PDB file of C-alpha atoms in Angstrom:
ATOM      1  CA  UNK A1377       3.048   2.093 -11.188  1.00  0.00           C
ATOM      2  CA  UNK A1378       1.269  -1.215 -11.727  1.00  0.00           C
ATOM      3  CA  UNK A1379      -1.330  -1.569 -14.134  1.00  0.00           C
ATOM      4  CA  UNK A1380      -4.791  -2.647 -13.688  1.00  0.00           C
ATOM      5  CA  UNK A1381      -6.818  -3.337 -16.418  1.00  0.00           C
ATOM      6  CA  UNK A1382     -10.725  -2.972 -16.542  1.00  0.00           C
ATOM      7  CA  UNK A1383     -13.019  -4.242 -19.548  1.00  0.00           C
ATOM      8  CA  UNK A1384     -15.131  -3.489 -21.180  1.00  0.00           C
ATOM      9  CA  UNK A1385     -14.372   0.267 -20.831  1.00  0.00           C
ATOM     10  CA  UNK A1386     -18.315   1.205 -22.460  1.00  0.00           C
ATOM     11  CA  UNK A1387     -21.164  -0.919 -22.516  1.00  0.00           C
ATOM     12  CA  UNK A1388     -25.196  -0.405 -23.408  1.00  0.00           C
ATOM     13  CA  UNK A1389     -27.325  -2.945 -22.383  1.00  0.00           C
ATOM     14  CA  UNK A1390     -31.046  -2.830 -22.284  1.00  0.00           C
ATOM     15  CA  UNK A1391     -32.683  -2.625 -19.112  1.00  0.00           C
ATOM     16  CA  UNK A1392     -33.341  -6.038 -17.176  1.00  0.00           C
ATOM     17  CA  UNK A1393     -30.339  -7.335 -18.973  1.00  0.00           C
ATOM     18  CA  UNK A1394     -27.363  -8.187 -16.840  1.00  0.00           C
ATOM     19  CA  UNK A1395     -23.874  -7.166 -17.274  1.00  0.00           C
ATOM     20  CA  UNK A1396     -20.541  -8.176 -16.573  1.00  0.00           C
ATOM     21  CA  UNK A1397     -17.333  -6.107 -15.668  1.00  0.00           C
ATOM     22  CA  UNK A1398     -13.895  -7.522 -15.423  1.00  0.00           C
ATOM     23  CA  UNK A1399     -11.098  -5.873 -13.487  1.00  0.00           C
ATOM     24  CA  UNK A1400      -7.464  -8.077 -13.629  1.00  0.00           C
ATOM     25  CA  UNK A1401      -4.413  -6.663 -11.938  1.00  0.00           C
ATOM     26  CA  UNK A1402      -1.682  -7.288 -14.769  1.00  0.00           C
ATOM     27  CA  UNK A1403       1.241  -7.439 -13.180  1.00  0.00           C
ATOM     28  CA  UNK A1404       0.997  -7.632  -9.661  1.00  0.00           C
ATOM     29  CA  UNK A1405      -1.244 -10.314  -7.115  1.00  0.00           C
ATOM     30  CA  UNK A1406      -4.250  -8.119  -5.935  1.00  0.00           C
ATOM     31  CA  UNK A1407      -5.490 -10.331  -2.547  1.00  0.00           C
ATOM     32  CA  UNK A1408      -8.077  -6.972  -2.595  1.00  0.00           C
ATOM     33  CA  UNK A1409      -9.629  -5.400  -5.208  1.00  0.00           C
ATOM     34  CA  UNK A1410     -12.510  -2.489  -4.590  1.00  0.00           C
ATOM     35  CA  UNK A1411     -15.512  -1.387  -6.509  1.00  0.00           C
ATOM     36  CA  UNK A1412     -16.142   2.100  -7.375  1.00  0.00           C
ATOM     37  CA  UNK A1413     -19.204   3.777  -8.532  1.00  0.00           C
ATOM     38  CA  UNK A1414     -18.777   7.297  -9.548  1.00  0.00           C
ATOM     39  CA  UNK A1415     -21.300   9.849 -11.412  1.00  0.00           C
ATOM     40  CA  UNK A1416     -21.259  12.927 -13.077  1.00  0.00           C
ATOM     41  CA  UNK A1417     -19.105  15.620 -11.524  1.00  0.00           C
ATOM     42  CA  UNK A1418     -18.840  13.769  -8.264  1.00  0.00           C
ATOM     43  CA  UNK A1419     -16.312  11.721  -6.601  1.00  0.00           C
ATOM     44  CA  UNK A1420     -15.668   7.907  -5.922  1.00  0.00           C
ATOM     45  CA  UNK A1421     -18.346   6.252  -4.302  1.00  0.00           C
ATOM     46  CA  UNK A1422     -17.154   2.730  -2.444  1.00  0.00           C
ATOM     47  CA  UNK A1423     -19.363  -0.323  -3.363  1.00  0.00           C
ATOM     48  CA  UNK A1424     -17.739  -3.089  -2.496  1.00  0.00           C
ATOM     49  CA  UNK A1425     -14.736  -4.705  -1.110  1.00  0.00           C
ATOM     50  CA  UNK A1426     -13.506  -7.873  -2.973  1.00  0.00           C
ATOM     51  CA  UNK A1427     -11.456 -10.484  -1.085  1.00  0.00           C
ATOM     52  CA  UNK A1428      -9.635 -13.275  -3.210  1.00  0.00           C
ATOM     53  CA  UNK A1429     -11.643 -16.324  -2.346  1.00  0.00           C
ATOM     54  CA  UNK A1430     -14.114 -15.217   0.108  1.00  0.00           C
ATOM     55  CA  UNK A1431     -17.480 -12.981  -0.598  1.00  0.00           C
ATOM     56  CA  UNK A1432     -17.117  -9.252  -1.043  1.00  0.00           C
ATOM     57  CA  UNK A1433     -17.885  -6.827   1.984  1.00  0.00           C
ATOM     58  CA  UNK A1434     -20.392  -4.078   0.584  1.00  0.00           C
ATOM     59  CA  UNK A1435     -21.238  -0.790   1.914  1.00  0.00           C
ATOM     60  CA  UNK A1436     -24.348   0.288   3.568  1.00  0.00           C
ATOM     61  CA  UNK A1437     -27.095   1.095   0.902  1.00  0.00           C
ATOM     62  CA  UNK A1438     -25.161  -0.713  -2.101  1.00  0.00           C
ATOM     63  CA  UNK A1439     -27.401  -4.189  -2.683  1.00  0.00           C
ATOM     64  CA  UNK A1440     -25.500  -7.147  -3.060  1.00  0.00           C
ATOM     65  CA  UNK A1441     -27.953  -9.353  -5.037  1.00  0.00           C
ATOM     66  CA  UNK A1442     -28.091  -6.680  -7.481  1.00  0.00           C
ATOM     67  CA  UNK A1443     -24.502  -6.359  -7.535  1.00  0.00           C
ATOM     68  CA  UNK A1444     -22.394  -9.371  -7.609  1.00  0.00           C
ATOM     69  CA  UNK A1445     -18.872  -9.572  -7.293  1.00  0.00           C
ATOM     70  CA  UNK A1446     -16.785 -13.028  -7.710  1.00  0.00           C
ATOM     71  CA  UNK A1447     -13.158 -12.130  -6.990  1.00  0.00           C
ATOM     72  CA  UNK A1448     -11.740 -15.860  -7.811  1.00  0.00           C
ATOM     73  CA  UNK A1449      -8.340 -15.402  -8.555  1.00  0.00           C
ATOM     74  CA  UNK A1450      -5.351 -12.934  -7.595  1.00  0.00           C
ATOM     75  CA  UNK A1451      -5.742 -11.045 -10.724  1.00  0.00           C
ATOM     76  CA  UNK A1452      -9.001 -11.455 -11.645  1.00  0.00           C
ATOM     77  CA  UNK A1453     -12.406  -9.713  -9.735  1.00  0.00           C
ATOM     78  CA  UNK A1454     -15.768  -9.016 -11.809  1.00  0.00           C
ATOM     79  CA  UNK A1455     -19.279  -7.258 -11.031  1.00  0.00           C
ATOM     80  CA  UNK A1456     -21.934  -8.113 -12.387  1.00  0.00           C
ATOM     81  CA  UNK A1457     -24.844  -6.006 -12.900  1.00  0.00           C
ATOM     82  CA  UNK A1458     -28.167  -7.830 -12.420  1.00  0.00           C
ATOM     83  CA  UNK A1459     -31.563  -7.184 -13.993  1.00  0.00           C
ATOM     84  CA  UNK A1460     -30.169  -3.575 -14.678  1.00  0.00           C
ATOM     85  CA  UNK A1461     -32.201  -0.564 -14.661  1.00  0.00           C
ATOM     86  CA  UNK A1462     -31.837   3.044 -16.354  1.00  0.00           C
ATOM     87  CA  UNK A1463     -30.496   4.408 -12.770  1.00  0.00           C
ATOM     88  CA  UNK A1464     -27.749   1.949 -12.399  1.00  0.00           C
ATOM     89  CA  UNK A1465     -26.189   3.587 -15.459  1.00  0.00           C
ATOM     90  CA  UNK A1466     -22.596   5.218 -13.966  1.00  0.00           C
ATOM     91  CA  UNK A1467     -18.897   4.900 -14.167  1.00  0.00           C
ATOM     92  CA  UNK A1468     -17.974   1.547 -12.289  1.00  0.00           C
ATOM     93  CA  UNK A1469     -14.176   2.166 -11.269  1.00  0.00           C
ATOM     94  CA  UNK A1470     -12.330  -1.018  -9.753  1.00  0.00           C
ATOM     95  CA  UNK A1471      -8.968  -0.183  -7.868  1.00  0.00           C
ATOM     96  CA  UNK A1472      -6.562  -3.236  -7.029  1.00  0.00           C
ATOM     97  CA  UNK A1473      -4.409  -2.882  -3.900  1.00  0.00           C
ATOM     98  CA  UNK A1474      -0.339  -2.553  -4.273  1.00  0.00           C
ATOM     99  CA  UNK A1475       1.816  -5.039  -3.067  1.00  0.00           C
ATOM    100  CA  UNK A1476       3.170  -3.238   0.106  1.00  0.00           C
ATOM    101  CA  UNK A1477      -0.092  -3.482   1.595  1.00  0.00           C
ATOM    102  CA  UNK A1478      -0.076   0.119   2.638  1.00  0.00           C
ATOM    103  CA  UNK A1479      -2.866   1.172   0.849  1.00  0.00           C
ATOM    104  CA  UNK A1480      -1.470   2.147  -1.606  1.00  0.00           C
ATOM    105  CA  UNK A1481      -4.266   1.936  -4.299  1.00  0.00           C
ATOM    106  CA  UNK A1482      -4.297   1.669  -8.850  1.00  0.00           C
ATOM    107  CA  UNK A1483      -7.046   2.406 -10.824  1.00  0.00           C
ATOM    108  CA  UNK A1484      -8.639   0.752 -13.696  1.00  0.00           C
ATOM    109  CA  UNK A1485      -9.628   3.132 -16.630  1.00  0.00           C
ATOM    110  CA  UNK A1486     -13.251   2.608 -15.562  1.00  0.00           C
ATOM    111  CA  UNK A1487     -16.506   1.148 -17.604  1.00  0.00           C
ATOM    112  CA  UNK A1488     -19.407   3.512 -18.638  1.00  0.00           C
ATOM    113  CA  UNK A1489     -22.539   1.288 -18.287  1.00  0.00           C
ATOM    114  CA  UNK A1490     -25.705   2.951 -20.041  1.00  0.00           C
ATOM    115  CA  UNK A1491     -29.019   0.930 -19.231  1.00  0.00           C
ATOM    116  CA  UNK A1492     -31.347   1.921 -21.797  1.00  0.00           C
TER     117      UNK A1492
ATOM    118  CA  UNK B  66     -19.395  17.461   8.332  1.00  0.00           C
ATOM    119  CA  UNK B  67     -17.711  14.945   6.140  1.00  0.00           C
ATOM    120  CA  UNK B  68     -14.614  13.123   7.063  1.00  0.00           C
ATOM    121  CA  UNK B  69     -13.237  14.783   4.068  1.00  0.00           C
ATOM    122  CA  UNK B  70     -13.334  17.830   2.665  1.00  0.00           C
ATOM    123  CA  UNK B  71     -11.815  19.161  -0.659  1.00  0.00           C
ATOM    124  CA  UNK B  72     -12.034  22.687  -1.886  1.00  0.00           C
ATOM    125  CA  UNK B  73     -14.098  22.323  -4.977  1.00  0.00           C
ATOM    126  CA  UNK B  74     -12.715  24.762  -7.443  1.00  0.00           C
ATOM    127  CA  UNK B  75     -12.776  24.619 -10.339  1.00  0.00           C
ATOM    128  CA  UNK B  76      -9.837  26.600 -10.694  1.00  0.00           C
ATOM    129  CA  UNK B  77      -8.417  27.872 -13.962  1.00  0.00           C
ATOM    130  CA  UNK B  78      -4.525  29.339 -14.100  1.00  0.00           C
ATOM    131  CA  UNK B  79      -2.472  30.625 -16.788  1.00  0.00           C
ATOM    132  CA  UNK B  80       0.512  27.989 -17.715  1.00  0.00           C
ATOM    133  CA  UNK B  81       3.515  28.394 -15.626  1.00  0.00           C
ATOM    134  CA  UNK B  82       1.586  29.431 -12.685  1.00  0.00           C
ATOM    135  CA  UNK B  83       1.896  27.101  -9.327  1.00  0.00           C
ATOM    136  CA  UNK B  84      -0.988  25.176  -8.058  1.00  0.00           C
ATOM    137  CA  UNK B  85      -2.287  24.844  -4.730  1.00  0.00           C
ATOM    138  CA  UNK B  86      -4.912  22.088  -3.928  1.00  0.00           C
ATOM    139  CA  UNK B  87      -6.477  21.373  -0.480  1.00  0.00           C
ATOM    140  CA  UNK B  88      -7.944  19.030   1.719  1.00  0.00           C
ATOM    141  CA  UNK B  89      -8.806  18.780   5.359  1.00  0.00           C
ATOM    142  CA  UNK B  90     -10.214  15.729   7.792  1.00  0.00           C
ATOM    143  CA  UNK B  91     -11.842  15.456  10.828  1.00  0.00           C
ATOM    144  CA  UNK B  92     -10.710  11.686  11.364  1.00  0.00           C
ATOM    145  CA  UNK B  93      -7.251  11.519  13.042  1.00  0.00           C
ATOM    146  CA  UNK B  94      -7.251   7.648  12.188  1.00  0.00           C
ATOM    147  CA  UNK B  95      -6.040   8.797   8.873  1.00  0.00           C
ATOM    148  CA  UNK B  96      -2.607   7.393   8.216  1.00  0.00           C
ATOM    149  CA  UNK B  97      -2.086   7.533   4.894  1.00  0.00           C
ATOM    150  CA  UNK B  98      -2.554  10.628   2.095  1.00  0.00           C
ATOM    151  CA  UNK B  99      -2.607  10.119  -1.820  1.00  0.00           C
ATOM    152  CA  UNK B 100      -3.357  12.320  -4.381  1.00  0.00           C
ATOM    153  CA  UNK B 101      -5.282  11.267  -7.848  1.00  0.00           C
ATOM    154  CA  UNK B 102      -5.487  12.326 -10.853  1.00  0.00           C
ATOM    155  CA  UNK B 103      -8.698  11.989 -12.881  1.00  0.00           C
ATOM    156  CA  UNK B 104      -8.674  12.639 -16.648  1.00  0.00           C
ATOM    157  CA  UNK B 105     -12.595  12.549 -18.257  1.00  0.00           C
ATOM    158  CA  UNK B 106     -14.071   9.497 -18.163  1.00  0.00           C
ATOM    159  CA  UNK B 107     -10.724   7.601 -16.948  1.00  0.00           C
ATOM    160  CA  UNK B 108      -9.993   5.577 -13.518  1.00  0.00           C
ATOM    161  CA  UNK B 109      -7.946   7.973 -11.305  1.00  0.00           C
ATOM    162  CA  UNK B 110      -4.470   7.774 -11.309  1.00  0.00           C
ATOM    163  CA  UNK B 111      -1.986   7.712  -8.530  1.00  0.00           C
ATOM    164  CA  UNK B 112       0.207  10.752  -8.133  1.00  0.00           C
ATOM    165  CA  UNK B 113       1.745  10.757  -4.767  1.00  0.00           C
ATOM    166  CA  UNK B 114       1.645   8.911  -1.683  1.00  0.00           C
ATOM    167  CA  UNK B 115       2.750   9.639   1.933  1.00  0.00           C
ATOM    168  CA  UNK B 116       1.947   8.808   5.255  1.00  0.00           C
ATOM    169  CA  UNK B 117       4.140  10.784   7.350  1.00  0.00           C
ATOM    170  CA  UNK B 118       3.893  14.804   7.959  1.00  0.00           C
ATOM    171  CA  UNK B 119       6.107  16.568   6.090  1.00  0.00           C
ATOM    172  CA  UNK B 120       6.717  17.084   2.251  1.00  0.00           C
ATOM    173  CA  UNK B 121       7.270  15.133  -0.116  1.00  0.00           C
ATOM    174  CA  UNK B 122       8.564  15.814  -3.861  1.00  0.00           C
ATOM    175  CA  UNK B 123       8.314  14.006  -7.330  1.00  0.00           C
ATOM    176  CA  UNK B 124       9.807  16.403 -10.631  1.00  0.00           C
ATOM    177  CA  UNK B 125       6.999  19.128 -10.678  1.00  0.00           C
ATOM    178  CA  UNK B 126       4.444  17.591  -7.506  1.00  0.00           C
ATOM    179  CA  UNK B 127       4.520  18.451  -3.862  1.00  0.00           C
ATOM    180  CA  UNK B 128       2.390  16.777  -1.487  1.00  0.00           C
ATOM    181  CA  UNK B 129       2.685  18.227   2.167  1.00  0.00           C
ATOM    182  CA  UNK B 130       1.139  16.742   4.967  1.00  0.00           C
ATOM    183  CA  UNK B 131       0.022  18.417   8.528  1.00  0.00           C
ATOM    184  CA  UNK B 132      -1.291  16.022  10.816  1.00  0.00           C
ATOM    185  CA  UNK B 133      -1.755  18.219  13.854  1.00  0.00           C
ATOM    186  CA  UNK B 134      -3.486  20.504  11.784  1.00  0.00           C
ATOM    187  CA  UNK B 135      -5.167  17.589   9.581  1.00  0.00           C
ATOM    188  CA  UNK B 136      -4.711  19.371   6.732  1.00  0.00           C
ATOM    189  CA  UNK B 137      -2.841  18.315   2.848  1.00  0.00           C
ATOM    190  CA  UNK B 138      -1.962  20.041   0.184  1.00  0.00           C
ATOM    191  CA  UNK B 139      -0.505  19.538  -3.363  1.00  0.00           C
ATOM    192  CA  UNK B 140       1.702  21.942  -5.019  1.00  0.00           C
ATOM    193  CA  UNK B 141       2.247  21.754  -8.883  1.00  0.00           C
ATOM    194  CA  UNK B 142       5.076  23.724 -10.320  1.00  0.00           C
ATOM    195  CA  UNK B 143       5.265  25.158 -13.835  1.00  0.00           C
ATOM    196  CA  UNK B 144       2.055  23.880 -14.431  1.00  0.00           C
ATOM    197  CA  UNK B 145       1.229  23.086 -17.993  1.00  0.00           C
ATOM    198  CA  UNK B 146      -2.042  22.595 -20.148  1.00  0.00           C
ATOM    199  CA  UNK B 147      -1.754  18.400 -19.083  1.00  0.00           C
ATOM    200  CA  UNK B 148      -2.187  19.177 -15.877  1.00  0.00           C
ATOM    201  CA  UNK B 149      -5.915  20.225 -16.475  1.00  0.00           C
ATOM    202  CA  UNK B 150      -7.644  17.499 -14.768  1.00  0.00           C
ATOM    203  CA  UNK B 151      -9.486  16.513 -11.739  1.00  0.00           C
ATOM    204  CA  UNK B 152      -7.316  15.753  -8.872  1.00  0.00           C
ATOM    205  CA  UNK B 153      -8.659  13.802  -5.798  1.00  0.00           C
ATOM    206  CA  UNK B 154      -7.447  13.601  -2.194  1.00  0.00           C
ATOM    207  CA  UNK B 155      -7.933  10.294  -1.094  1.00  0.00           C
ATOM    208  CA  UNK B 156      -7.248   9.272   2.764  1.00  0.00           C
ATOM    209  CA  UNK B 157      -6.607   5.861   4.428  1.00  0.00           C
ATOM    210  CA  UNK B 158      -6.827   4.296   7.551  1.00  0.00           C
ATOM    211  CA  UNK B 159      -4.727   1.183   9.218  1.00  0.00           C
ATOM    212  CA  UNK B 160      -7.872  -0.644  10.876  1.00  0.00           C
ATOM    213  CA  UNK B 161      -6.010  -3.550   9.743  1.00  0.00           C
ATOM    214  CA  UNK B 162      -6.987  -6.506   7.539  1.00  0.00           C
ATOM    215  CA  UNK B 163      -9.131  -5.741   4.422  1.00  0.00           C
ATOM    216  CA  UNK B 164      -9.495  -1.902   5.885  1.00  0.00           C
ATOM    217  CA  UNK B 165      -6.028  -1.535   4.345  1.00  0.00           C
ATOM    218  CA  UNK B 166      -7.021   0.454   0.964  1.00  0.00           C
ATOM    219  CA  UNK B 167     -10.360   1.277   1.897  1.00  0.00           C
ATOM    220  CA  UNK B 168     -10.071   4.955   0.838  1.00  0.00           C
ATOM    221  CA  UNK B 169     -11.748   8.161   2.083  1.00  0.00           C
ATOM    222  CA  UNK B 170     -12.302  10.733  -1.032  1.00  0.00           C
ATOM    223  CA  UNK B 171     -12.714  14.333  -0.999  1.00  0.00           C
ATOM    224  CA  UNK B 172     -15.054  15.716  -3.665  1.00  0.00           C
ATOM    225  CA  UNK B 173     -11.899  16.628  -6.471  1.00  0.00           C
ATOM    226  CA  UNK B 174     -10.877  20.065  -8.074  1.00  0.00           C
ATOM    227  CA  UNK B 175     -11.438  20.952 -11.348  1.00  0.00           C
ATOM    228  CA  UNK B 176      -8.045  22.403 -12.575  1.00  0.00           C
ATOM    229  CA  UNK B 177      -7.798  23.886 -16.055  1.00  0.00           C
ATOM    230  CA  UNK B 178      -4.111  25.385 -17.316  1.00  0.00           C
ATOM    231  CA  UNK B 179      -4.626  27.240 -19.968  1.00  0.00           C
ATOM    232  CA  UNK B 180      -1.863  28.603 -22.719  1.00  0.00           C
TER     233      UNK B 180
END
């Protein structure tokens, strides 16, 4: 399957610090990438939709100044976590779609952010 | 009701046994099935994929799809001890444009094979 690759895969930041999360799609053009939050013992939460050259399309509840996503290139989409706060600490999954355009999503391994 | 539901397990078998996992939807929009495969704090990873009813087979993983009864499954044979994991129905609709990969979850089964 086709590799997407997600860095950094742990990070602790203090709180009101921002962070930044890369996600690159390594061997294949991703025209969509998608933002995943996902916490203890529970499944995939959508965040975000990320469109190569045009601003992301977030879900209801999920606040977009807080989270920013820049998806500039065909490989390339980050999320950045603004002024972060103890309960923004999670699993942030990013998922690139596959070239058929079916829906056919791949994973990245995921970043643990801890917001101390 | 949720668009998706997934039994929740967790389920523990003895190695060798077959494995059934579960999933049902309310939302006949869905077109397209996949199953993940979620190791501890990894990203999911793509087992099967379908989008027509029916089974379909890859070495030791069945996925069967019933669209009149909106219901998947998927069957693991001769399961072994790497198989414990959490696996994750995910379900897609064809709204077209960006809607393409915007996946439904169901809540994952905790699956433990033990020797």
């Amino acid at each position: 399957g086709a590799v997407v690759s997600q860095h950094p895969s742990r990070v602790i930041c203090k709180s009101g610090t921002s962070v930044k999360i890369e996600c690159r799609s390594l061997d294949f053009q991703a025209t969509t990438m998608f933002w995943y939050r996902q916490f203890p013992k529970q499944s995939l939460m959508l965040m975000a939709t990320s469109n190569e050259g045009s601003k992301a399309t977030y879900e209801q509840g999920v606040e977009k100044d807080k989270f920013l996503i820049n998806h500039a290139s065909l490989t390339l989409s980050t999320l950045t976590v603004t002024s972060a706060h103890p309960e923004d600490s999670s699993f942030y999954i990013c998922s690139a779609q596959g070239t058929r355009g079916t829906g056919e999503l791949f994973f990245g391994e995921g970043s643990r952010l801890t917001v101390l | 009701q949720k668009e998706v539901e997934q039994d929740p397990g967790p389920l523990s078998v003895p190695e060798g046994a077959i494995v059934s996992l579960n999933c049902t939807y309310s939302n006949s929009a869905f077109q397209y099935f996949m199953w993940y495969r979620q190791y501890s704090r990894k990203g999911p990873e793509l087992l099967m994929y379908t989008y027509s009813s029916g089974n379909k087979e890859d070495g030791r993983f069945t996925a069967q799809v019933d669209k009149s009864s909106k219901y998947i499954s998927l069957f693991i044979r001769d399961s072994q001890p790497s198989d414990s994991a959490t696996y994750l129905c995910a379900l897609g609709a064809n709204a077209g444009g960006t809607s393409y990969g915007k996946l439904t979850f169901g809540q994952g089964t905790i699956l433990t094979v033990h020797p």
